[in-house]
mmCIF file of C-alpha atoms in Angstrom:
data_model
loop_
_atom_site.group_PDB
_atom_site.id
_atom_site.type_symbol
_atom_site.label_atom_id
_atom_site.label_comp_id
_atom_site.label_asym_id
_atom_site.label_seq_id
_atom_site.Cartn_x
_atom_site.Cartn_y
_atom_site.Cartn_z
ATOM 1 C CA MET A 247 -37.741 -92.990 -56.676
ATOM 2 C CA ALA A 248 -40.451 -91.648 -54.130
ATOM 3 C CA ALA A 249 -38.889 -88.620 -51.409
ATOM 4 C CA LEU A 250 -38.060 -90.356 -48.990
ATOM 5 C CA LEU A 251 -38.837 -87.071 -46.246
ATOM 6 C CA SER A 252 -42.494 -85.396 -45.702
ATOM 7 C CA SER A 253 -41.534 -81.214 -47.285
ATOM 8 C CA ALA A 254 -41.480 -80.423 -43.951
ATOM 9 C CA GLU A 255 -38.775 -82.736 -42.640
ATOM 10 C CA ILE A 256 -36.821 -80.962 -45.374
ATOM 11 C CA ALA A 257 -37.505 -77.388 -45.097
ATOM 12 C CA ALA A 258 -37.351 -78.421 -40.974
ATOM 13 C CA ILE A 259 -33.886 -79.088 -41.269
ATOM 14 C CA GLY A 260 -32.801 -75.840 -41.833
ATOM 15 C CA ASN A 261 -34.239 -73.936 -39.195
ATOM 16 C CA GLY A 262 -31.332 -71.983 -37.568
ATOM 17 C CA TYR A 263 -29.346 -71.362 -40.492
ATOM 18 C CA ASP A 264 -29.036 -68.450 -41.903
ATOM 19 C CA ARG A 265 -27.372 -67.002 -45.680
ATOM 20 C CA ASP A 266 -25.419 -64.742 -43.558
ATOM 21 C CA PRO A 267 -23.013 -66.560 -41.894
ATOM 22 C CA ALA A 268 -22.552 -63.819 -39.188
ATOM 23 C CA ARG A 269 -25.646 -65.142 -38.207
ATOM 24 C CA SER A 270 -26.431 -68.593 -38.910
ATOM 25 C CA LEU A 271 -26.506 -71.880 -36.398
ATOM 26 C CA SER A 272 -24.753 -75.397 -38.136
ATOM 27 C CA LEU A 273 -26.853 -77.556 -39.643
ATOM 28 C CA ASN A 274 -28.666 -79.814 -37.332
ATOM 29 C CA ALA A 275 -27.295 -82.033 -36.210
ATOM 30 C CA GLU A 276 -30.112 -84.552 -37.204
ATOM 31 C CA ALA A 277 -28.680 -84.324 -40.314
ATOM 32 C CA TYR A 278 -25.688 -86.392 -38.675
ATOM 33 C CA THR A 279 -26.944 -88.640 -37.083
ATOM 34 C CA ASP A 280 -30.750 -89.883 -38.988
ATOM 35 C CA PRO A 281 -30.223 -92.627 -40.941
ATOM 36 C CA ARG A 282 -32.946 -91.381 -43.249
ATOM 37 C CA TRP A 283 -30.932 -87.848 -44.357
ATOM 38 C CA PHE A 284 -28.291 -90.299 -45.286
ATOM 39 C CA ALA A 285 -30.469 -92.046 -47.212
ATOM 40 C CA HIS A 286 -32.288 -88.047 -48.913
ATOM 41 C CA GLU A 287 -28.262 -87.480 -49.408
ATOM 42 C CA ARG A 288 -27.829 -90.844 -51.702
ATOM 43 C CA GLN A 289 -30.238 -89.390 -54.674
ATOM 44 C CA THR A 290 -30.365 -85.739 -53.760
ATOM 45 C CA VAL A 291 -26.339 -85.306 -53.148
ATOM 46 C CA PHE A 292 -24.616 -88.208 -54.213
ATOM 47 C CA ALA A 293 -26.288 -89.695 -57.385
ATOM 48 C CA ARG A 294 -26.909 -86.040 -58.924
ATOM 49 C CA SER A 295 -23.683 -84.255 -58.042
ATOM 50 C CA TRP A 296 -19.491 -85.099 -59.868
ATOM 51 C CA ILE A 297 -17.606 -87.060 -58.157
ATOM 52 C CA TRP A 298 -13.867 -87.871 -58.545
ATOM 53 C CA VAL A 299 -12.679 -90.916 -59.234
ATOM 54 C CA CYS A 300 -8.359 -91.300 -60.220
ATOM 55 C CA HIS A 301 -6.265 -89.473 -61.956
ATOM 56 C CA GLU A 302 -6.565 -89.410 -65.465
ATOM 57 C CA GLU A 303 -2.663 -91.264 -65.291
ATOM 58 C CA LYS A 304 -5.052 -94.685 -65.186
ATOM 59 C CA LEU A 305 -6.622 -94.347 -67.900
ATOM 60 C CA ARG A 306 -4.818 -93.379 -70.548
ATOM 61 C CA ALA A 307 -4.502 -96.389 -72.388
ATOM 62 C CA PRO A 308 -7.221 -97.778 -74.596
ATOM 63 C CA GLY A 309 -8.415 -100.515 -72.688
ATOM 64 C CA ALA A 310 -7.711 -99.242 -69.373
ATOM 65 C CA TYR A 311 -10.854 -99.730 -66.852
ATOM 66 C CA VAL A 312 -11.743 -98.637 -63.637
ATOM 67 C CA THR A 313 -14.974 -99.396 -60.862
ATOM 68 C CA VAL A 314 -16.304 -97.051 -58.629
ATOM 69 C CA GLU A 315 -19.180 -97.781 -56.520
ATOM 70 C CA ILE A 316 -21.134 -93.690 -56.060
ATOM 71 C CA ALA A 317 -24.352 -93.552 -54.620
ATOM 72 C CA GLY A 318 -24.914 -97.602 -53.823
ATOM 73 C CA HIS A 319 -24.668 -97.853 -57.416
ATOM 74 C CA PRO A 320 -21.492 -99.906 -59.544
ATOM 75 C CA ILE A 321 -20.002 -97.822 -62.901
ATOM 76 C CA VAL A 322 -17.108 -98.064 -64.886
ATOM 77 C CA ILE A 323 -15.322 -96.042 -66.191
ATOM 78 C CA VAL A 324 -13.368 -97.213 -69.813
ATOM 79 C CA ARG A 325 -11.772 -95.897 -72.710
ATOM 80 C CA ASP A 326 -12.549 -97.540 -75.963
ATOM 81 C CA ARG A 327 -10.206 -98.044 -78.607
ATOM 82 C CA ASP A 328 -10.903 -94.327 -80.437
ATOM 83 C CA GLY A 329 -9.342 -92.465 -77.169
ATOM 84 C CA VAL A 330 -12.721 -91.986 -75.971
ATOM 85 C CA LEU A 331 -13.309 -92.492 -72.502
ATOM 86 C CA ARG A 332 -16.924 -93.724 -71.602
ATOM 87 C CA ALA A 333 -18.516 -95.283 -68.077
ATOM 88 C CA PHE A 334 -21.823 -97.017 -67.391
ATOM 89 C CA TYR A 335 -24.024 -98.576 -65.180
ATOM 90 C CA ASN A 336 -21.554 -101.590 -64.736
ATOM 91 C CA VAL A 337 -25.007 -104.388 -64.950
ATOM 92 C CA CYS A 338 -25.049 -107.025 -67.111
ATOM 93 C CA LYS A 339 -27.991 -106.138 -69.528
ATOM 94 C CA HIS A 340 -29.395 -109.886 -69.488
ATOM 95 C CA ARG A 341 -29.178 -111.267 -65.209
ATOM 96 C CA ALA A 342 -28.046 -107.997 -64.031
ATOM 97 C CA HIS A 343 -24.959 -109.073 -62.946
ATOM 98 C CA LEU A 344 -21.895 -107.084 -62.182
ATOM 99 C CA LEU A 345 -19.410 -107.219 -65.213
ATOM 100 C CA LEU A 346 -16.188 -106.398 -64.656
ATOM 101 C CA GLN A 347 -14.035 -105.815 -60.879
ATOM 102 C CA GLY A 348 -11.527 -103.632 -59.846
ATOM 103 C CA GLU A 349 -9.251 -102.060 -62.170
ATOM 104 C CA GLY A 350 -7.484 -102.811 -65.258
ATOM 105 C CA GLU A 351 -6.980 -102.905 -69.299
ATOM 106 C CA THR A 352 -9.255 -105.315 -71.617
ATOM 107 C CA THR A 353 -10.454 -105.783 -74.996
ATOM 108 C CA ARG A 354 -13.901 -106.111 -73.953
ATOM 109 C CA ILE A 355 -16.476 -106.607 -71.140
ATOM 110 C CA LEU A 356 -17.032 -109.985 -70.486
ATOM 111 C CA CYS A 357 -19.879 -111.022 -68.036
ATOM 112 C CA PRO A 358 -18.650 -113.988 -65.861
ATOM 113 C CA TYR A 359 -22.364 -115.033 -65.537
ATOM 114 C CA HIS A 360 -23.360 -116.278 -68.884
ATOM 115 C CA ALA A 361 -20.925 -114.882 -71.029
ATOM 116 C CA TRP A 362 -22.876 -111.907 -72.527
ATOM 117 C CA VAL A 363 -19.525 -109.959 -74.352
ATOM 118 C CA TYR A 364 -19.979 -105.843 -74.851
ATOM 119 C CA ASP A 365 -17.434 -104.201 -76.884
ATOM 120 C CA LEU A 366 -16.109 -101.057 -75.119
ATOM 121 C CA THR A 367 -17.902 -98.351 -76.438
ATOM 122 C CA GLY A 368 -20.756 -99.903 -74.182
ATOM 123 C CA GLN A 369 -22.621 -101.787 -77.210
ATOM 124 C CA LEU A 370 -23.877 -106.271 -77.174
ATOM 125 C CA ARG A 371 -21.562 -107.990 -79.315
ATOM 126 C CA ARG A 372 -22.656 -111.479 -78.288
ATOM 127 C CA ALA A 373 -25.534 -113.430 -76.214
ATOM 128 C CA PRO A 374 -24.090 -116.778 -75.810
ATOM 129 C CA GLU A 375 -27.667 -119.180 -77.045
ATOM 130 C CA THR A 376 -29.731 -116.597 -78.542
ATOM 131 C CA GLU A 377 -30.282 -117.637 -82.199
ATOM 132 C CA HIS A 378 -32.996 -118.727 -81.927
ATOM 133 C CA LEU A 379 -34.689 -116.155 -79.441
ATOM 134 C CA SER A 380 -37.679 -114.283 -81.403
ATOM 135 C CA GLY A 381 -36.900 -110.440 -81.526
ATOM 136 C CA PHE A 382 -33.984 -110.423 -80.017
ATOM 137 C CA ASN A 383 -31.193 -108.368 -81.227
ATOM 138 C CA VAL A 384 -28.081 -107.842 -80.345
ATOM 139 C CA GLY A 385 -27.107 -104.651 -82.107
ATOM 140 C CA ASP A 386 -30.189 -102.892 -80.192
ATOM 141 C CA ILE A 387 -28.366 -103.507 -76.739
ATOM 142 C CA CYS A 388 -25.986 -101.254 -75.163
ATOM 143 C CA LEU A 389 -25.279 -101.296 -71.513
ATOM 144 C CA ASP A 390 -26.433 -98.027 -70.211
ATOM 145 C CA ALA A 391 -23.973 -94.931 -69.997
ATOM 146 C CA VAL A 392 -23.352 -92.402 -67.302
ATOM 147 C CA ARG A 393 -21.063 -89.083 -66.966
ATOM 148 C CA VAL A 394 -17.840 -88.733 -67.639
ATOM 149 C CA GLU A 395 -15.753 -85.833 -67.736
ATOM 150 C CA GLU A 396 -11.934 -85.206 -67.335
ATOM 151 C CA PHE A 397 -11.845 -82.308 -65.410
ATOM 152 C CA CYS A 398 -7.400 -80.449 -63.871
ATOM 153 C CA GLY A 399 -5.922 -83.532 -64.561
ATOM 154 C CA PHE A 400 -8.884 -85.627 -63.317
ATOM 155 C CA VAL A 401 -11.387 -88.168 -64.108
ATOM 156 C CA PHE A 402 -14.658 -87.162 -62.574
ATOM 157 C CA VAL A 403 -18.435 -88.987 -62.672
ATOM 158 C CA ASN A 404 -22.283 -88.081 -62.920
ATOM 159 C CA LEU A 405 -24.650 -90.174 -62.755
ATOM 160 C CA ASP A 406 -27.419 -86.803 -62.672
ATOM 161 C CA PRO A 407 -27.904 -87.272 -66.592
ATOM 162 C CA GLU A 408 -29.042 -83.530 -66.666
ATOM 163 C CA ALA A 409 -26.403 -81.973 -64.729
ATOM 164 C CA PRO A 410 -24.038 -78.844 -65.941
ATOM 165 C CA ALA A 411 -20.648 -80.416 -67.263
ATOM 166 C CA LEU A 412 -18.277 -79.958 -63.883
ATOM 167 C CA SER A 413 -16.123 -77.283 -65.771
ATOM 168 C CA GLU A 414 -19.336 -75.476 -66.355
ATOM 169 C CA GLN A 415 -19.730 -75.478 -62.946
ATOM 170 C CA SER A 416 -17.141 -74.671 -60.970
ATOM 171 C CA GLY A 417 -16.769 -71.351 -62.886
ATOM 172 C CA ASP A 418 -12.937 -69.925 -61.850
ATOM 173 C CA LEU A 419 -11.477 -73.623 -60.132
ATOM 174 C CA GLU A 420 -10.095 -75.141 -63.249
ATOM 175 C CA THR A 421 -7.973 -71.151 -63.239
ATOM 176 C CA GLU A 422 -6.761 -71.564 -59.914
ATOM 177 C CA ILE A 423 -5.775 -74.920 -59.419
ATOM 178 C CA ARG A 424 -3.462 -74.914 -63.091
ATOM 179 C CA HIS A 425 -2.066 -71.497 -61.477
ATOM 180 C CA TRP A 426 -0.857 -73.391 -58.842
ATOM 181 C CA ALA A 427 0.173 -76.738 -59.827
ATOM 182 C CA PRO A 428 0.408 -76.991 -63.840
ATOM 183 C CA ASP A 429 2.197 -80.006 -64.016
ATOM 184 C CA ILE A 430 -1.162 -81.497 -62.446
ATOM 185 C CA GLY A 431 -2.071 -83.210 -65.756
ATOM 186 C CA ASP A 432 1.920 -84.561 -65.561
ATOM 187 C CA LEU A 433 2.750 -85.714 -62.019
ATOM 188 C CA THR A 434 2.235 -89.591 -61.331
ATOM 189 C CA PHE A 435 1.174 -91.647 -58.777
ATOM 190 C CA GLY A 436 3.012 -92.048 -55.518
ATOM 191 C CA HIS A 437 1.093 -93.438 -52.371
ATOM 192 C CA ARG A 438 -2.107 -94.058 -50.882
ATOM 193 C CA LEU A 439 -3.361 -93.952 -47.853
ATOM 194 C CA THR A 440 -6.536 -95.723 -46.481
ATOM 195 C CA TYR A 441 -9.303 -94.969 -43.725
ATOM 196 C CA ASP A 442 -11.891 -96.423 -42.245
ATOM 197 C CA ILE A 443 -13.947 -93.439 -39.083
ATOM 198 C CA ARG A 444 -16.231 -93.491 -37.182
ATOM 199 C CA SER A 445 -18.373 -90.203 -38.682
ATOM 200 C CA ASN A 446 -21.141 -88.111 -40.263
ATOM 201 C CA TRP A 447 -19.156 -87.274 -43.433
ATOM 202 C CA LYS A 448 -20.600 -84.079 -43.223
ATOM 203 C CA ASN A 449 -18.412 -83.820 -40.433
ATOM 204 C CA VAL A 450 -15.083 -84.515 -42.681
ATOM 205 C CA VAL A 451 -15.821 -82.093 -45.009
ATOM 206 C CA ASP A 452 -16.614 -79.972 -41.905
ATOM 207 C CA ASN A 453 -13.825 -80.392 -40.315
ATOM 208 C CA PHE A 454 -11.659 -79.984 -43.198
ATOM 209 C CA LEU A 455 -13.146 -76.692 -44.855
ATOM 210 C CA GLU A 456 -12.170 -74.852 -41.371
ATOM 211 C CA CYS A 457 -8.731 -73.713 -39.900
ATOM 212 C CA TYR A 458 -10.654 -72.711 -36.483
ATOM 213 C CA HIS A 459 -9.606 -75.869 -34.820
ATOM 214 C CA CYS A 460 -5.572 -75.951 -35.709
ATOM 215 C CA PRO A 461 -4.032 -73.610 -32.952
ATOM 216 C CA THR A 462 -5.523 -76.363 -30.744
ATOM 217 C CA ALA A 463 -5.471 -79.099 -32.122
ATOM 218 C CA HIS A 464 -2.683 -79.719 -34.998
ATOM 219 C CA LYS A 465 -0.079 -76.774 -32.906
ATOM 220 C CA ASP A 466 2.541 -79.197 -35.707
ATOM 221 C CA PHE A 467 0.306 -77.926 -38.652
ATOM 222 C CA CYS A 468 0.688 -73.587 -37.496
ATOM 223 C CA THR A 469 4.476 -74.620 -37.568
ATOM 224 C CA LEU A 470 4.174 -76.027 -41.214
ATOM 225 C CA VAL A 471 1.746 -72.819 -42.211
ATOM 226 C CA ASP A 472 1.968 -69.387 -42.469
ATOM 227 C CA MET A 473 -1.134 -68.341 -40.366
ATOM 228 C CA ASP A 474 -1.738 -65.267 -40.060
ATOM 229 C CA THR A 475 -1.053 -66.125 -44.372
ATOM 230 C CA TYR A 476 -4.215 -68.241 -44.526
ATOM 231 C CA ARG A 477 -6.915 -66.658 -46.398
ATOM 232 C CA VAL A 478 -10.501 -68.887 -47.003
ATOM 233 C CA THR A 479 -11.986 -68.018 -50.097
ATOM 234 C CA THR A 480 -15.929 -69.269 -51.133
ATOM 235 C CA HIS A 481 -16.823 -69.800 -54.867
ATOM 236 C CA GLY A 482 -19.891 -71.455 -56.151
ATOM 237 C CA ILE A 483 -20.141 -75.428 -55.054
ATOM 238 C CA TYR A 484 -15.367 -74.850 -54.525
ATOM 239 C CA SER A 485 -13.796 -72.542 -51.622
ATOM 240 C CA SER A 486 -10.195 -71.970 -51.986
ATOM 241 C CA HIS A 487 -7.339 -72.429 -48.718
ATOM 242 C CA MET A 488 -3.697 -70.546 -48.957
ATOM 243 C CA ALA A 489 -1.308 -69.418 -47.076
ATOM 244 C CA GLU A 490 2.752 -68.959 -47.462
ATOM 245 C CA ALA A 491 4.957 -71.564 -45.971
ATOM 246 C CA GLY A 492 6.283 -71.940 -42.437
ATOM 247 C CA LYS A 493 8.939 -69.466 -41.428
ATOM 248 C CA GLY A 494 10.314 -70.681 -39.319
ATOM 249 C CA GLN A 495 11.145 -73.823 -37.164
ATOM 250 C CA ASN A 496 9.286 -76.435 -38.545
ATOM 251 C CA ALA A 497 7.561 -79.344 -36.294
ATOM 252 C CA ALA A 498 6.011 -81.238 -38.690
ATOM 253 C CA TYR A 499 8.094 -81.764 -41.610
ATOM 254 C CA ASP A 500 11.226 -80.335 -43.080
ATOM 255 C CA VAL A 501 10.823 -77.767 -46.457
ATOM 256 C CA SER A 502 13.473 -76.303 -46.036
ATOM 257 C CA ASN A 503 14.661 -77.345 -49.622
ATOM 258 C CA ALA A 504 11.084 -77.019 -51.025
ATOM 259 C CA THR A 505 10.151 -75.950 -53.668
ATOM 260 C CA VAL A 506 6.229 -75.289 -53.725
ATOM 261 C CA ARG A 507 6.550 -72.670 -50.806
ATOM 262 C CA THR A 508 2.338 -72.268 -51.519
ATOM 263 C CA HIS A 509 -0.317 -73.942 -49.085
ATOM 264 C CA ALA A 510 -2.527 -74.197 -51.247
ATOM 265 C CA VAL A 511 -5.740 -76.570 -51.263
ATOM 266 C CA TRP A 512 -9.979 -76.889 -52.308
ATOM 267 C CA TRP A 513 -12.290 -78.719 -51.730
ATOM 268 C CA LEU A 514 -15.404 -79.606 -54.594
ATOM 269 C CA TRP A 515 -18.386 -79.936 -53.696
ATOM 270 C CA PRO A 516 -19.211 -82.522 -51.956
ATOM 271 C CA THR A 517 -16.885 -84.476 -51.309
ATOM 272 C CA THR A 518 -13.464 -84.168 -53.025
ATOM 273 C CA CYS A 519 -10.314 -82.060 -51.311
ATOM 274 C CA LEU A 520 -7.455 -81.172 -53.422
ATOM 275 C CA MET A 521 -4.674 -80.318 -51.235
ATOM 276 C CA ARG A 522 -0.787 -79.244 -52.471
ATOM 277 C CA TYR A 523 1.230 -79.302 -50.052
ATOM 278 C CA PRO A 524 5.240 -77.481 -49.030
ATOM 279 C CA GLY A 525 7.591 -79.601 -51.244
ATOM 280 C CA ARG A 526 7.739 -80.775 -55.061
ATOM 281 C CA SER A 527 5.293 -80.536 -56.751
ATOM 282 C CA SER A 528 2.633 -82.611 -55.934
ATOM 283 C CA MET A 529 -0.939 -83.335 -55.184
ATOM 284 C CA ILE A 530 -3.395 -84.741 -52.621
ATOM 285 C CA VAL A 531 -6.899 -85.936 -53.604
ATOM 286 C CA LEU A 532 -8.738 -87.028 -50.588
ATOM 287 C CA ASN A 533 -10.989 -88.525 -51.411
ATOM 288 C CA ILE A 534 -14.424 -88.744 -49.187
ATOM 289 C CA ILE A 535 -16.159 -91.695 -48.867
ATOM 290 C CA PRO A 536 -19.714 -91.508 -47.503
ATOM 291 C CA ALA A 537 -20.179 -95.556 -45.932
ATOM 292 C CA GLY A 538 -23.199 -95.144 -43.865
ATOM 293 C CA PRO A 539 -24.929 -92.232 -41.669
ATOM 294 C CA ASP A 540 -21.894 -92.732 -38.770
ATOM 295 C CA ARG A 541 -18.862 -93.939 -41.132
ATOM 296 C CA THR A 542 -16.824 -92.198 -43.382
ATOM 297 C CA LEU A 543 -13.976 -93.981 -45.739
ATOM 298 C CA GLU A 544 -10.460 -92.382 -46.664
ATOM 299 C CA THR A 545 -8.415 -92.014 -49.315
ATOM 300 C CA TYR A 546 -5.218 -90.143 -49.675
ATOM 301 C CA ASP A 547 -3.863 -90.211 -52.586
ATOM 302 C CA PHE A 548 -0.756 -88.956 -53.804
ATOM 303 C CA PHE A 549 0.311 -87.710 -57.548
ATOM 304 C CA LEU A 550 4.112 -86.531 -57.234
ATOM 305 C CA GLU A 551 7.575 -85.762 -59.628
ATOM 306 C CA THR A 552 7.904 -89.311 -59.425
ATOM 307 C CA PRO A 553 6.401 -93.210 -58.680
ATOM 308 C CA GLU A 554 9.010 -93.268 -55.302
ATOM 309 C CA PRO A 555 8.551 -90.188 -52.650
ATOM 310 C CA ASP A 556 11.529 -88.401 -51.752
ATOM 311 C CA ALA A 557 12.814 -88.146 -48.356
ATOM 312 C CA MET A 558 10.581 -84.779 -47.676
ATOM 313 C CA GLU A 559 7.853 -86.359 -49.222
ATOM 314 C CA ARG A 560 8.153 -89.802 -46.955
ATOM 315 C CA GLU A 561 8.101 -86.804 -44.214
ATOM 316 C CA ALA A 562 5.061 -85.640 -45.317
ATOM 317 C CA ILE A 563 3.220 -88.782 -46.191
ATOM 318 C CA ARG A 564 4.667 -89.989 -42.198
ATOM 319 C CA TYR A 565 3.289 -87.116 -41.014
ATOM 320 C CA LEU A 566 0.341 -86.372 -42.274
ATOM 321 C CA ASP A 567 -0.956 -89.967 -41.565
ATOM 322 C CA GLU A 568 0.530 -90.670 -37.944
ATOM 323 C CA VAL A 569 -0.237 -87.180 -36.979
ATOM 324 C CA LEU A 570 -2.409 -85.004 -39.028
ATOM 325 C CA GLN A 571 -5.142 -87.661 -39.674
ATOM 326 C CA VAL A 572 -4.822 -89.077 -35.669
ATOM 327 C CA GLU A 573 -5.546 -86.160 -34.883
ATOM 328 C CA ASP A 574 -8.662 -85.838 -37.015
ATOM 329 C CA ILE A 575 -10.346 -88.251 -36.744
ATOM 330 C CA ALA A 576 -10.124 -88.622 -33.526
ATOM 331 C CA LEU A 577 -11.565 -84.737 -33.527
ATOM 332 C CA VAL A 578 -14.607 -85.598 -36.464
ATOM 333 C CA GLU A 579 -15.112 -89.290 -34.518
ATOM 334 C CA SER A 580 -15.580 -87.209 -31.422
ATOM 335 C CA VAL A 581 -17.733 -84.924 -32.651
ATOM 336 C CA GLN A 582 -20.450 -87.764 -33.937
ATOM 337 C CA ARG A 583 -20.260 -89.362 -30.356
ATOM 338 C CA GLY A 584 -21.172 -85.958 -29.405
ATOM 339 C CA MET A 585 -24.333 -85.314 -31.702
ATOM 340 C CA GLU A 586 -26.159 -88.412 -30.451
ATOM 341 C CA THR A 587 -26.756 -87.484 -27.391
ATOM 342 C CA PRO A 588 -29.182 -84.880 -26.647
ATOM 343 C CA ALA A 589 -27.352 -82.356 -24.785
ATOM 344 C CA PHE A 590 -26.784 -81.307 -28.815
ATOM 345 C CA THR A 591 -28.444 -79.539 -31.708
ATOM 346 C CA GLN A 592 -26.352 -77.109 -33.620
ATOM 347 C CA GLY A 593 -23.752 -74.641 -32.637
ATOM 348 C CA ARG A 594 -22.794 -71.027 -33.642
ATOM 349 C CA ILE A 595 -20.690 -70.585 -37.468
ATOM 350 C CA VAL A 596 -17.880 -68.457 -36.085
ATOM 351 C CA HIS A 597 -17.204 -65.366 -38.795
ATOM 352 C CA ASP A 598 -14.279 -63.875 -39.744
ATOM 353 C CA PRO A 599 -15.895 -61.228 -42.186
ATOM 354 C CA HIS A 600 -12.186 -61.021 -43.014
ATOM 355 C CA GLY A 601 -12.286 -64.792 -44.135
ATOM 356 C CA THR A 602 -8.737 -65.937 -42.138
ATOM 357 C CA GLY A 603 -8.134 -69.879 -41.451
ATOM 358 C CA LYS A 604 -9.448 -69.506 -38.468
ATOM 359 C CA SER A 605 -13.243 -68.764 -40.180
ATOM 360 C CA GLU A 606 -16.339 -71.486 -40.945
ATOM 361 C CA HIS A 607 -17.558 -69.225 -43.746
ATOM 362 C CA ALA A 608 -16.385 -72.174 -45.575
ATOM 363 C CA VAL A 609 -18.318 -74.826 -44.065
ATOM 364 C CA HIS A 610 -21.288 -72.522 -43.941
ATOM 365 C CA HIS A 611 -20.866 -72.366 -47.764
ATOM 366 C CA PHE A 612 -20.975 -76.211 -47.640
ATOM 367 C CA HIS A 613 -24.078 -76.225 -45.120
ATOM 368 C CA GLY A 614 -25.839 -74.376 -47.477
ATOM 369 C CA LEU A 615 -25.261 -75.891 -50.530
ATOM 370 C CA VAL A 616 -26.464 -79.697 -48.256
ATOM 371 C CA LEU A 617 -29.275 -77.355 -47.528
ATOM 372 C CA ASP A 618 -30.051 -76.233 -51.596
ATOM 373 C CA ALA A 619 -29.458 -79.844 -52.002
ATOM 374 C CA TYR A 620 -31.940 -81.878 -49.523
ATOM 375 C CA ALA A 621 -34.468 -79.438 -50.918
ATOM 376 C CA GLY A 622 -33.410 -80.805 -54.711
ATOM 377 C CA ALA A 623 -32.264 -77.577 -55.890
ATOM 378 C CA ALA A 624 -29.119 -77.815 -58.230
ATOM 379 C CA PRO A 625 -26.348 -76.307 -57.035
#
């Protein structure tokens, strides 16, 4: 597909950004507001990156499948009869009808338009009324495959056939996660929260990557964790955000009986956030889903020791839903409105060389990856 933006525009969008966070401005507001940049991101970011799909438990059984949309393309991920995890464009090779919807279990992939039948390896097995076609052989037709990988107990897909494996691209991320969450593969789905936000996806990521705003906007959160211990480290295509649980009175939710005392959070380029809050063993996955230049969908999936949250987890879910998310959504929607005025182009990155949570160096790191992707450089 032809480039939607000129090379001059791609070069200009990085004006003011410096590889040194102590000298840098933020990403230009145009990248958050101009629909052409959102269209460019579909090609250069979402169609070339590893995108989170689900916990591996959803696709353990032969025949289990999940459908998603990535960069505007329908995708199906399925476990075949031999236990191999596969992903395909969810499009029939006859007339391009959608094949499967939602999620579930199946023994075959049946097109609801003309009843073409594919097996779980993507191979066409039956095409009604084609016996008399010249040069037609069902054995020659297979669904178009997509890269899929199981990583840290989760399933990711990538539309780019040339992309390095996520396990290779992500450096020490799996080692870090399994150190802090050794039972991640044993956790089970417990709850989902969903949000529809009037803001560009990059504003949502920016907000997630810094706690400079926390003392002002998240006073309860600053009692849940000890902000003096909050440290943020950037690596390649991810960043780590670590803090100890607060030691005093907690205004967020009660963690007096917590077995996990560390707030351990990871952001993985471009839109996956993994969070292990104080409490029982758990993992929260925030999936940031770009839906338009000024619209973002979010899902928060809670993976727990048991399918039913305990009392502490129910209170944590309530706090996240009714307090923390309300605060954050108001922030990013306000920022989006401000970026759409002539009063703002870029702001200064606030950088603490000690890597504290109140520094914006992880935001700066993210902006560098965005600019690299815009220019066509692989992360």
